[in-house]
XYZ file of C-alpha atoms in Angstrom:
608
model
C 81.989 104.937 101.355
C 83.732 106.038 98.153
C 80.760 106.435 95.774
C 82.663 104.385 93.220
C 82.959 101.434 94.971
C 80.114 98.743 94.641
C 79.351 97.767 98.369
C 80.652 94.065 97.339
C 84.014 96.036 96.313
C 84.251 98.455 99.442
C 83.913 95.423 101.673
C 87.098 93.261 99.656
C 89.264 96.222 100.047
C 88.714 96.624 103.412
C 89.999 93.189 104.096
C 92.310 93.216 107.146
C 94.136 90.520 107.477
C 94.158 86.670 107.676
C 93.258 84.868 104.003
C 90.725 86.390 101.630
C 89.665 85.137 97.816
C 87.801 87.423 96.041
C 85.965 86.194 93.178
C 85.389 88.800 90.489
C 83.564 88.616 87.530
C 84.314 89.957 84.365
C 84.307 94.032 84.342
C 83.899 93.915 87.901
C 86.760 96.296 88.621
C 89.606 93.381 90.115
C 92.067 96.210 89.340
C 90.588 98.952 91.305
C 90.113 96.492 94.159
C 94.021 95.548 94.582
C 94.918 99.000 93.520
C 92.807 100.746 96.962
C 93.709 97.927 99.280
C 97.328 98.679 98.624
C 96.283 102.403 99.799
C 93.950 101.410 102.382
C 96.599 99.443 104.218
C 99.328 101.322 103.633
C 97.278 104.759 104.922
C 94.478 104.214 107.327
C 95.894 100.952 108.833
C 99.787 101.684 109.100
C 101.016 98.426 107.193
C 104.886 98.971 106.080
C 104.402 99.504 101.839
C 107.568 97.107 101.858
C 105.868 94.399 103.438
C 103.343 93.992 100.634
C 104.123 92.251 97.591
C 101.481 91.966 94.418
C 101.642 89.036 91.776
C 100.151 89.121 88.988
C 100.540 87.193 85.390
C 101.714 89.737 82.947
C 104.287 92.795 82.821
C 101.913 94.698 81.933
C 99.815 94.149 83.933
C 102.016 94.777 86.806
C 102.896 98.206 85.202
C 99.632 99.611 85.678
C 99.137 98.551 88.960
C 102.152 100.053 90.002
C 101.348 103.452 88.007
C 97.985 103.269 89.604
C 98.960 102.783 93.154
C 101.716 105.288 92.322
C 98.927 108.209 92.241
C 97.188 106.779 94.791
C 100.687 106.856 97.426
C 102.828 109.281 95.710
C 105.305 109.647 98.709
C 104.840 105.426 99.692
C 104.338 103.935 96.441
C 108.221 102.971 95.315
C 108.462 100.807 98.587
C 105.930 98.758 97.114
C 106.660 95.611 95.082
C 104.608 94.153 92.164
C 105.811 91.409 89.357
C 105.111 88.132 87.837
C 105.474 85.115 89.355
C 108.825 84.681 87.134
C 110.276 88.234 88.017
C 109.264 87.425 91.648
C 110.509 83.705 91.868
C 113.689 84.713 90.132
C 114.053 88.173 92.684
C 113.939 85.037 95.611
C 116.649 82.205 93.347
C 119.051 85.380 93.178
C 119.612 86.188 96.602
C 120.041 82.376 97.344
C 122.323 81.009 94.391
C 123.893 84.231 93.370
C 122.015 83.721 89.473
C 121.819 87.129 87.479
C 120.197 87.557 83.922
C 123.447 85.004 82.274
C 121.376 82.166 84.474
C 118.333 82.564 82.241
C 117.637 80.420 79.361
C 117.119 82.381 76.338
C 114.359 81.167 73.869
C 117.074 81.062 70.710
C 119.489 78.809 73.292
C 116.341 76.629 74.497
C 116.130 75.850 71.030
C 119.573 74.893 69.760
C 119.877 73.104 73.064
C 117.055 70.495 72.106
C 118.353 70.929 68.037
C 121.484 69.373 69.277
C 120.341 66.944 71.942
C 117.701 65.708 69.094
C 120.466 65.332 66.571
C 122.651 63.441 69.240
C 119.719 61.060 70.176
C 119.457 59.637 66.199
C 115.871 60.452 66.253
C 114.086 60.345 62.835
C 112.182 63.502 63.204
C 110.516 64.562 59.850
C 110.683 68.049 60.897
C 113.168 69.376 63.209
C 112.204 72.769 63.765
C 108.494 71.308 64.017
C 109.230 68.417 66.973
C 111.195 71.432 69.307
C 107.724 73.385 68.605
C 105.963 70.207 69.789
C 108.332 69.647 72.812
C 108.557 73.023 74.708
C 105.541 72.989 75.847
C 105.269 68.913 76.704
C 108.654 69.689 78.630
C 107.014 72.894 80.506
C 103.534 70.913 81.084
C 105.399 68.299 82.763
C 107.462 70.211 84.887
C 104.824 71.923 86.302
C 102.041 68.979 86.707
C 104.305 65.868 86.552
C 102.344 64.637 84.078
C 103.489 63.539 80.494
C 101.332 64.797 77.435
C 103.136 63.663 74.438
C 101.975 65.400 71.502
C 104.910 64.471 69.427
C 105.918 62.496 66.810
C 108.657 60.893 68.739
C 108.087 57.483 71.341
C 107.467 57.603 74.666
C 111.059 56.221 75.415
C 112.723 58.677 72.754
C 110.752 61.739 74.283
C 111.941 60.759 78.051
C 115.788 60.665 77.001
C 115.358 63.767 75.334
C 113.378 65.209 78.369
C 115.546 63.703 80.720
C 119.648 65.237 78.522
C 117.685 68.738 78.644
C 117.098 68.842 82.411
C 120.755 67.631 82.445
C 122.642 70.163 80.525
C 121.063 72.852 81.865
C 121.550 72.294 85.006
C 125.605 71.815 84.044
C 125.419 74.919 82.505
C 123.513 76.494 85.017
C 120.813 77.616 83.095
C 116.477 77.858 84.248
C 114.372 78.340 81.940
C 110.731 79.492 83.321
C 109.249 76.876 84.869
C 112.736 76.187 86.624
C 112.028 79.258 88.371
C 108.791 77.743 90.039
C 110.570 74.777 90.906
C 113.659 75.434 92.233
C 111.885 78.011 93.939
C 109.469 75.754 95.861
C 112.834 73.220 96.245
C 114.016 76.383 98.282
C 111.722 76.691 100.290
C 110.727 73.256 101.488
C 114.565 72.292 101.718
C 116.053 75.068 103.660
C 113.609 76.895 106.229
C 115.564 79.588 107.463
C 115.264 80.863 103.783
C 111.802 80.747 103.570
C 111.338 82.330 107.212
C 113.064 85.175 105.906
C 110.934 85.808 102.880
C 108.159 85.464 105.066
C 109.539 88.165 107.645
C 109.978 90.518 104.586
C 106.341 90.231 102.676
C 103.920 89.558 105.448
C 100.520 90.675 102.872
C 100.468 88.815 99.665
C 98.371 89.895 96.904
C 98.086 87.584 94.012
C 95.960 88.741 90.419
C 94.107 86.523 88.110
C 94.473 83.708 90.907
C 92.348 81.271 88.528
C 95.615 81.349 85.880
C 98.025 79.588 89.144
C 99.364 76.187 88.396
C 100.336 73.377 91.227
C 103.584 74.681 91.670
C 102.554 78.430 91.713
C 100.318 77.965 94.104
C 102.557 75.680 96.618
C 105.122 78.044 96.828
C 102.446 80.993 97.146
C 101.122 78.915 100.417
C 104.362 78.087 101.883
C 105.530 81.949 101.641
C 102.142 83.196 102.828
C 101.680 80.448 105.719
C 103.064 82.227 108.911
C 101.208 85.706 108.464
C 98.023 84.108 106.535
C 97.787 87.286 104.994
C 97.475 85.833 101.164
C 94.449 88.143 99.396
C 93.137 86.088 95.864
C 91.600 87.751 92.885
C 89.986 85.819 90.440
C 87.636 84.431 88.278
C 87.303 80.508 87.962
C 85.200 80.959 85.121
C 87.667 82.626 83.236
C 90.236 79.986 83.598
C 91.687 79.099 80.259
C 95.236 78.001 80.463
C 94.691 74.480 81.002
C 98.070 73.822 78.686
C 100.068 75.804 81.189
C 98.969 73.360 83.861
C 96.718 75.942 85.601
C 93.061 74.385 86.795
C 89.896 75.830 88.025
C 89.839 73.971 91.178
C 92.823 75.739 92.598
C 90.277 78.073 93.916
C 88.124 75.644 95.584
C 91.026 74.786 97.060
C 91.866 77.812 98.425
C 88.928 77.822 100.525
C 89.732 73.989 101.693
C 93.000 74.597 102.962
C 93.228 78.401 104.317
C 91.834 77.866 107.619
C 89.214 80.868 108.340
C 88.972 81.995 104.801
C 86.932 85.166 103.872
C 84.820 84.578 101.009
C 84.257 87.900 98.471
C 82.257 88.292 94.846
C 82.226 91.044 92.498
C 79.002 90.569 90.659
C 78.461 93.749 89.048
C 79.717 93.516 85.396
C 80.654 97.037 84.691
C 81.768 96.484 80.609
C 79.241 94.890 79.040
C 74.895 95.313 78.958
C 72.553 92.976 80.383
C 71.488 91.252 77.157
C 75.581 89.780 77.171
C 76.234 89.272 80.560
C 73.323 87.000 81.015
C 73.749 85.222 77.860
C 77.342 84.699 79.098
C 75.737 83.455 82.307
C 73.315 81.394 81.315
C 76.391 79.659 79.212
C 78.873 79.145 82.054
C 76.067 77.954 84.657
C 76.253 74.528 82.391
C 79.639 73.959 84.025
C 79.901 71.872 87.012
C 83.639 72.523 88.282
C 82.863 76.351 89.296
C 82.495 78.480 91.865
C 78.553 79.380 92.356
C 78.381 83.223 91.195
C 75.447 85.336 90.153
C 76.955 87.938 87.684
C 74.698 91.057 86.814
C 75.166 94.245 84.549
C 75.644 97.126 86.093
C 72.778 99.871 85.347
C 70.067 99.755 82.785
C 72.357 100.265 79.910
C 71.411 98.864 76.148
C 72.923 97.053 74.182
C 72.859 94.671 71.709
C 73.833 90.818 71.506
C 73.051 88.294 67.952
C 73.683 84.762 67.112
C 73.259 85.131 63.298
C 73.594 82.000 60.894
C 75.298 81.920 57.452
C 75.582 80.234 54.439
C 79.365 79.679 54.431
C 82.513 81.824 55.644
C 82.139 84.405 52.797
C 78.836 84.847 53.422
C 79.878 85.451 57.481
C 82.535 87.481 56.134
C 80.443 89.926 53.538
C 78.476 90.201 56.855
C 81.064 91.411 59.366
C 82.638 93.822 56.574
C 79.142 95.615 55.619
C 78.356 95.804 59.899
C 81.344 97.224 60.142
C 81.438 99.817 57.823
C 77.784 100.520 59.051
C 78.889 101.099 62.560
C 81.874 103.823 61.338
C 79.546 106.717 62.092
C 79.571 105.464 65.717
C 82.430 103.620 66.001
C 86.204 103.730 65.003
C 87.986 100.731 63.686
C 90.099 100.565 66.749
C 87.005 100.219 68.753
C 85.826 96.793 67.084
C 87.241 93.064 67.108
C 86.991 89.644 65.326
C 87.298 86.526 68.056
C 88.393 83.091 66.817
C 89.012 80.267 68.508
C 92.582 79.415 66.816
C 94.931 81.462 65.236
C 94.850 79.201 61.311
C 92.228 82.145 60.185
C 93.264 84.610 61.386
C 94.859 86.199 58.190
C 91.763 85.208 56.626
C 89.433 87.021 57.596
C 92.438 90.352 58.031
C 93.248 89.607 54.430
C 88.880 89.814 53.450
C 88.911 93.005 55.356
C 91.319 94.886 53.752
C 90.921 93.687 50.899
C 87.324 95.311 51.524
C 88.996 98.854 52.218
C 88.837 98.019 56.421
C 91.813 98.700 57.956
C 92.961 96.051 60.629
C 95.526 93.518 62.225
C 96.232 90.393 63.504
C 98.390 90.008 67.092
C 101.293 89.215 65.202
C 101.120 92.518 62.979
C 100.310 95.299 65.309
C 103.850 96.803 66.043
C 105.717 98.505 63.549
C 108.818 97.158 62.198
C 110.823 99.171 64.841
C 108.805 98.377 67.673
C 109.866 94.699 68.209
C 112.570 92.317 67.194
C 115.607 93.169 64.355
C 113.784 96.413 63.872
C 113.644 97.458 67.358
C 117.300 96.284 67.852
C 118.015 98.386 65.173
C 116.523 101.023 65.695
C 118.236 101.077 69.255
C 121.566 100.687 68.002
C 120.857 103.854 65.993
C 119.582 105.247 69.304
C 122.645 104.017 71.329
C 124.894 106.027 68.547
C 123.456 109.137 68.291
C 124.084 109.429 72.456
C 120.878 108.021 74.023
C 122.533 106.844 77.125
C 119.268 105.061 78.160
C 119.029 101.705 80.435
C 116.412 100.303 78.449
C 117.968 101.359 75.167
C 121.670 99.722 76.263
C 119.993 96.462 77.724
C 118.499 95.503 74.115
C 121.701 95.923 72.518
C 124.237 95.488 74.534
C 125.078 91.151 74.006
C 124.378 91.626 70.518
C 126.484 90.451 69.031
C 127.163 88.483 72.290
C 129.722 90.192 74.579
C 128.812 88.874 78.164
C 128.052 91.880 79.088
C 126.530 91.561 83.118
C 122.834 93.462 83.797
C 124.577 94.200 86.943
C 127.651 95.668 85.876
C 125.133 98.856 84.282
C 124.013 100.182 87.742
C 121.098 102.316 88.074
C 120.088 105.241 85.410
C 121.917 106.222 82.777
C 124.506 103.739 81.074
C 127.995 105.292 81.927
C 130.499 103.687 79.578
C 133.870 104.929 81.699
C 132.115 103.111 84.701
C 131.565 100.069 82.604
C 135.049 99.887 81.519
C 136.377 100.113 84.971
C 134.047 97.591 85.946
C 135.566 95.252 83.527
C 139.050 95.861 83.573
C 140.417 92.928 84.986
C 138.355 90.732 82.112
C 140.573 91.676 79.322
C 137.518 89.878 76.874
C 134.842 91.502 78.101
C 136.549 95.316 78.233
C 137.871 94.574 74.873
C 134.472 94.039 73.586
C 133.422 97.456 75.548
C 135.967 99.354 74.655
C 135.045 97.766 70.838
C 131.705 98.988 70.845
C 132.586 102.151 72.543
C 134.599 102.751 69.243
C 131.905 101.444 67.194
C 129.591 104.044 68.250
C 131.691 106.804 67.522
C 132.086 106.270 64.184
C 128.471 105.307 63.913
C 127.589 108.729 65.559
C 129.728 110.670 62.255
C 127.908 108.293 59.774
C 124.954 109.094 57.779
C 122.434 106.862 58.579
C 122.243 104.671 55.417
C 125.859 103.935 55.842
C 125.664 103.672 60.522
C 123.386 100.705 59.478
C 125.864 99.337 56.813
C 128.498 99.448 59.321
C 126.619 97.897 62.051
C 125.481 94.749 59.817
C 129.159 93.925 58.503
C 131.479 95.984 60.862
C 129.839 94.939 63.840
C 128.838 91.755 62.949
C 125.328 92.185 63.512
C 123.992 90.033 60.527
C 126.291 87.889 61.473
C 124.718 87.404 65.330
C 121.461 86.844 63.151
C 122.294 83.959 60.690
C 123.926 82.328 64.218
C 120.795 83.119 65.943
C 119.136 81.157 63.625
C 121.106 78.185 64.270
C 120.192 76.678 61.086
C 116.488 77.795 60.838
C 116.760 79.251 56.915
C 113.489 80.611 56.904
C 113.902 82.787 60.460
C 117.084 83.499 58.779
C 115.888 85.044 55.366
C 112.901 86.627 57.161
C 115.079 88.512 59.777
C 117.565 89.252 56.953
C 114.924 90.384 55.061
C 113.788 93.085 57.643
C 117.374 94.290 58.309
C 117.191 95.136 54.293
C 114.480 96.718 54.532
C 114.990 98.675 57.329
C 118.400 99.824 55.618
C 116.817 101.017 52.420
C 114.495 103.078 54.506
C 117.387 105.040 55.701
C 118.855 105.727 52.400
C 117.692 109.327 51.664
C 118.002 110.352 55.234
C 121.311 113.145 56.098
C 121.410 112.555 59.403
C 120.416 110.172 62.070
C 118.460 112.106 64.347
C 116.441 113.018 60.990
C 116.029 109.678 60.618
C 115.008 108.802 64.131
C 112.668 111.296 64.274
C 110.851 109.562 60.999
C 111.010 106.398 62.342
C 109.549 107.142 65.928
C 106.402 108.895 63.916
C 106.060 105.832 61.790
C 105.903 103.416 64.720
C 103.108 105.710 66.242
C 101.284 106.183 63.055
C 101.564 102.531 62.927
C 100.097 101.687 66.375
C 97.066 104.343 65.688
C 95.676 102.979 62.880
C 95.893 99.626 63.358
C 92.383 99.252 62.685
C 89.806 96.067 63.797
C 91.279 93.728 65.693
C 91.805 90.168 64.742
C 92.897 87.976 67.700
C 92.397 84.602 69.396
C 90.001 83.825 72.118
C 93.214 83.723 74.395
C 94.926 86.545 73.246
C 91.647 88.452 73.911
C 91.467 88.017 77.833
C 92.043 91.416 79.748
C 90.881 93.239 76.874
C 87.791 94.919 75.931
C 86.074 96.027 72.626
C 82.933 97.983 72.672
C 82.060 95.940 69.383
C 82.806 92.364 69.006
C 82.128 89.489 66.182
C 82.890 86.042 67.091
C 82.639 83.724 63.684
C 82.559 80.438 63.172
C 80.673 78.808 66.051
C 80.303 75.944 64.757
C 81.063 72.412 66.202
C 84.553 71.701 65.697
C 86.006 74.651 66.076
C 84.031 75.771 69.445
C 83.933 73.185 71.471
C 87.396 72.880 69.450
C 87.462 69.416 67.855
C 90.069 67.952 70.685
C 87.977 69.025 73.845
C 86.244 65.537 74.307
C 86.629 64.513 77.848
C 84.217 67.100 80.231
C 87.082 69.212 82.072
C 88.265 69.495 78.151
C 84.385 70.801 77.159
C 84.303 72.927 80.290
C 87.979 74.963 79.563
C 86.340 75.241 76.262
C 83.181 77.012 77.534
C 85.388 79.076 79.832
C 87.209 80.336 76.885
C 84.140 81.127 74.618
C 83.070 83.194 77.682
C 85.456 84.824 78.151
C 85.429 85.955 74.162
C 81.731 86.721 74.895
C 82.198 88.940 78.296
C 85.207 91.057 75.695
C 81.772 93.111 74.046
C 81.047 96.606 75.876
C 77.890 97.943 73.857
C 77.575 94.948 70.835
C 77.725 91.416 70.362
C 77.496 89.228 67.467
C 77.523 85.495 66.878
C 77.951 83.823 63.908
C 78.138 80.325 62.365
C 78.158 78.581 59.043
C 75.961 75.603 57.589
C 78.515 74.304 55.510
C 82.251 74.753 54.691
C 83.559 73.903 50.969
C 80.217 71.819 50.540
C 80.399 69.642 54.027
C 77.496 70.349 56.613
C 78.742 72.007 59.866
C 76.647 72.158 62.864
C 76.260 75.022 65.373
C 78.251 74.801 68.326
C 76.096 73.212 71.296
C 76.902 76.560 73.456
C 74.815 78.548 71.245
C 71.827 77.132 72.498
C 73.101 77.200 75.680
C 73.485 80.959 76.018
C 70.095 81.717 74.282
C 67.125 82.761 76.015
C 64.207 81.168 76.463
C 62.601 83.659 73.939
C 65.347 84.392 71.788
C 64.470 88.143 72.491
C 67.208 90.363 70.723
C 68.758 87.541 69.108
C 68.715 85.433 65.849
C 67.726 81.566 66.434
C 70.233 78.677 66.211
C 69.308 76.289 62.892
């Protein structure tokens, strides 16, 4: 046995075949587990690598897996498939129903859909850009649990005619959005078998991530794919599931074991991340839910650490605290190395503002890229990339429909973008290879430009700030705040001669920017997956953890899941915190505090 497997994970990724749910803790190496069953089925038990298809929740997450497996099966590993449900759902709809990217439902056109549909209905909404907030996700909650939520301002009867002309126009305009993917997926498969037989033919050993995160129809579709081979493997962690808003429920796992006849059951119990002092503190919190799946979690070794529940006076108080630990832990600790947990995202520029404003360096999810790394500055900075020659896939895929020219993924082919190929490709659409043919011109006059004035021309010339005040179909403030960052960038260009001299400043400043992003400042959700070997979680007081809505149990019990998972985040330290009053009201400690306290209250500060 490979001395850095834990027996419990050795004996998961030697699992043959037939079904298998592997329940793994937090830190108990899920990754690793996938990653070496991939290579122990592929290598020492002949399995075809293009039989085997891995699922898991994020892109990212998918990326490493791949770039893992890819060093463990260098010569096998690009037979392999790995994706998100969407990416994987989507892979199946395209081969059936002949969709491409055009079929997808952009977020900008998923709004000015329900803008106009809203203004058409003669509802009195007091805030229009605030009610298609509200809807999205009631309209994605009930098309993946069939159950209405509405947290609206509207009336039941004015949110089902709204619900009811958005399923209708897109499917005129034949358009999914995500959880369209799931469905007409699962329609697929229960409608026409001879489909479904052939997706089962072609992934007989189905490996799904983060299994706990599934909703109804997720997990429906993963049992009709996986039911003639049986060979569906499930990693996950019930307690860790905190997407109840997306649909997705604990029990899915229980479930699992109910209805896969001959089920294997496996735990990963060794916390590798965090000391003992956290991860039973964590378990002695999660053991007061009922709807779980019975699991001893221990810390791996006899390392130290250290774990606090500290109380305050108010919020500065809390705050003056985490700025003067932080600063106190610099000789051992970088800034990137520590983060601040809350439970919603209204503080979050609270506390980031009291830390720098201290001298800490340090971000909040939203402000960690640099302004080329995402949105008008990455588009941007692509177009600039696009003109000086970069011929790149990825570069030509962010720019190439804006401004909108229906240009087809498909029509690119694979590797470099070849413009003669894509204006042969098009040349019985006279629209379409006039707009190639347009921006084929546009680039080489960009290329001759000095930077300053290649951005000019691509705002006005090209009709790019144009494509952004219609993006913002009438939103003034996304409007004046993307206009605002196309200014900016353009001002940053001024002194630069040439653009590769200004590319080459730009790609430093988005690293620079990255690097010293400093302490991070996220939410409880956006935390899962990550790890911090220092981590401060404020304001545990009643109210805001439990969070003031959670008042039925299964409510109360997501809630625990979610403060353990912001607990099971700390490698090395942990520290509590909560106030005793808030602009002169009382506030109580939050109940879980006592909960995850030791009888002794050994290495820890008592709960008031």
């Amino acid at each position: 046995m490979d001395k850095r497997l834990s027996t419990e994970q050795f004996a998961a990724i030697r699992h043959d075949t037939g079904p298998a749910l592997v329940t793994a803790g937090p830190g108990s190496g899920k990754t690793t587990v996938i990653t070496e069953r991939i290579r122990y089925l592929v290598s020492e038990r002949g399995v075809d690598p293009g039989g085997i298809l891995t699922i898991t929740f994020t892109n990212a997450a998918a990326e490493e897996m791949k770039r893992r497996t890819g060093k463990l099966l260098p010569d096998r590993a690009s037979y392999l498939t790995f994706g998100t449900f969407h990416s994987i759902f989507f892979l199946i709809l395209k081969h059936s129903f002949d969709f491409d990217s055009r079929n997808i439902l952009k977020n900008e056109t998923r709004v000015q859909i329900l803008n106009d549909i809203i203004k058409r209905s003669g509802c009195d909404a007091n805030d229009r850009r605030q009610l298609i907030s509200d809807l999205i996700p009631v309209i994605s909650k009930y098309k993946n649990t069939g159950m209405i939520k509405n947290d609206t301002e509207l009336s039941d009867d004015e949110l089902e005619l709204i619900m009811e002309s958005y399923k209708r126009k897109l499917e005129s305009s034949r358009l999914l959005d995500f959880d369209d993917m799931l469905l007409r997926c699962r329609d697929l498969f229960k409608n026409r078998p001879g489909v479904l037989k052939s997706w089962q033919d072609r992934y007989k050993y189905i490996q799904i991530d983060e299994f706990q995160d599934i909703n109804e129809v997720q997990y429906e579709v993963m049992r009709l794919l996986s039911q003639k081979n049986m060979n569906l493997f499930a990693v996950g962690d019930d307690d860790q599931a905190i997407y109840g808003f997306r649909g997705s429920t604990p029990g899915i796992m229980k479930r699992f074991i109910n209805e896969f006849e001959g089920v294997r059951q496996y735990t990963l119990a060794v916390n590798h991340r965090s000391p003992e002092c956290i991860v039973s503190a964590a378990g002695r919190l999660i053991s007061n839910n009922s709807d779980r799946i019975y699991k001893d979690i221990r810390a791996f070794g006899g390392r130290e650490g250290e774990f606090m529940i500290l109380p305050f006076k108010d919020m500065a108080e809390e705050i003056g605290f985490i700025e003067g630990r932080i600063k106190s832990l610099l000789p051992y600790f970088r800034y990137e190395d520590m983060a601040v947990l809350l439970r919603t995202n209204t503080t979050l520029e609270i506390y980031a503002g009291a830390l720098r404003k201290s001298g800490i360096p340090c971000t909040t999810g939203k402000s960690v890229f640099g302004i080329y790394q995402r949105g008008v500055g990455k588009e941007i900075f692509d177009y600039m990339r696009f003109a000086f020659g970069d011929d790149s896939r990825s570069v030509f895929l962010n720019i190439m429909n804006i401004p909108e020219r229906h240009i087809y993924r498909g029509a690119l082919g694979d590797g470099r973008i070849d413009m003669k190929r894509l204006l042969e490709y098009y040349r019985d659409d006279p629209d379409i290879f006039g707009a190639v043919k347009k921006l084929e011109y546009d680039r080489s006059v960009m290329k001759k430009l000095k930077p300053f004035a290649a951005i000019h021309y691509l705002f006005n010339a090209m009709g790019y700030l144009e494509h952004l005040k219609h993006r913002a179909n009438g939103n003034g403030e996304l409007w004046s705040s993307e206009k605002k960052t196309a200014e900016e960038i353009l001002m940053r260009a001024r002194p630069y001669r040439s653009i590769d001299e200004w590319l080459s400043d730009a790609k430093e400043d988005a690293k620079k920017t990255t690097a010293d992003a400093g302490v991070k400042i996220l939410t409880m959700h956006a935390s899962k997956g990550l790890e911090f070997p220092v981590v401060f979680i404020p304001d545990v007081n009643e109210g805001s953890v439990p969070y003031g809505r959670a008042v039925m149990q299964p409510e109360t019990e997501e809630e625990r899941r979610l403060f353990y998972v912001a607990m099971t985040r700390a490698k090395e330290k942990l520290y509590i915190l909560y106030v005793r009053e808030n602009s002169g009201k009382k506030r109580l400690p939050s109940r879980f505090l006592t909960e995850c306290q030791s009888g002794d209250g050994a290495n820890q500060g008592t709960v008031l």
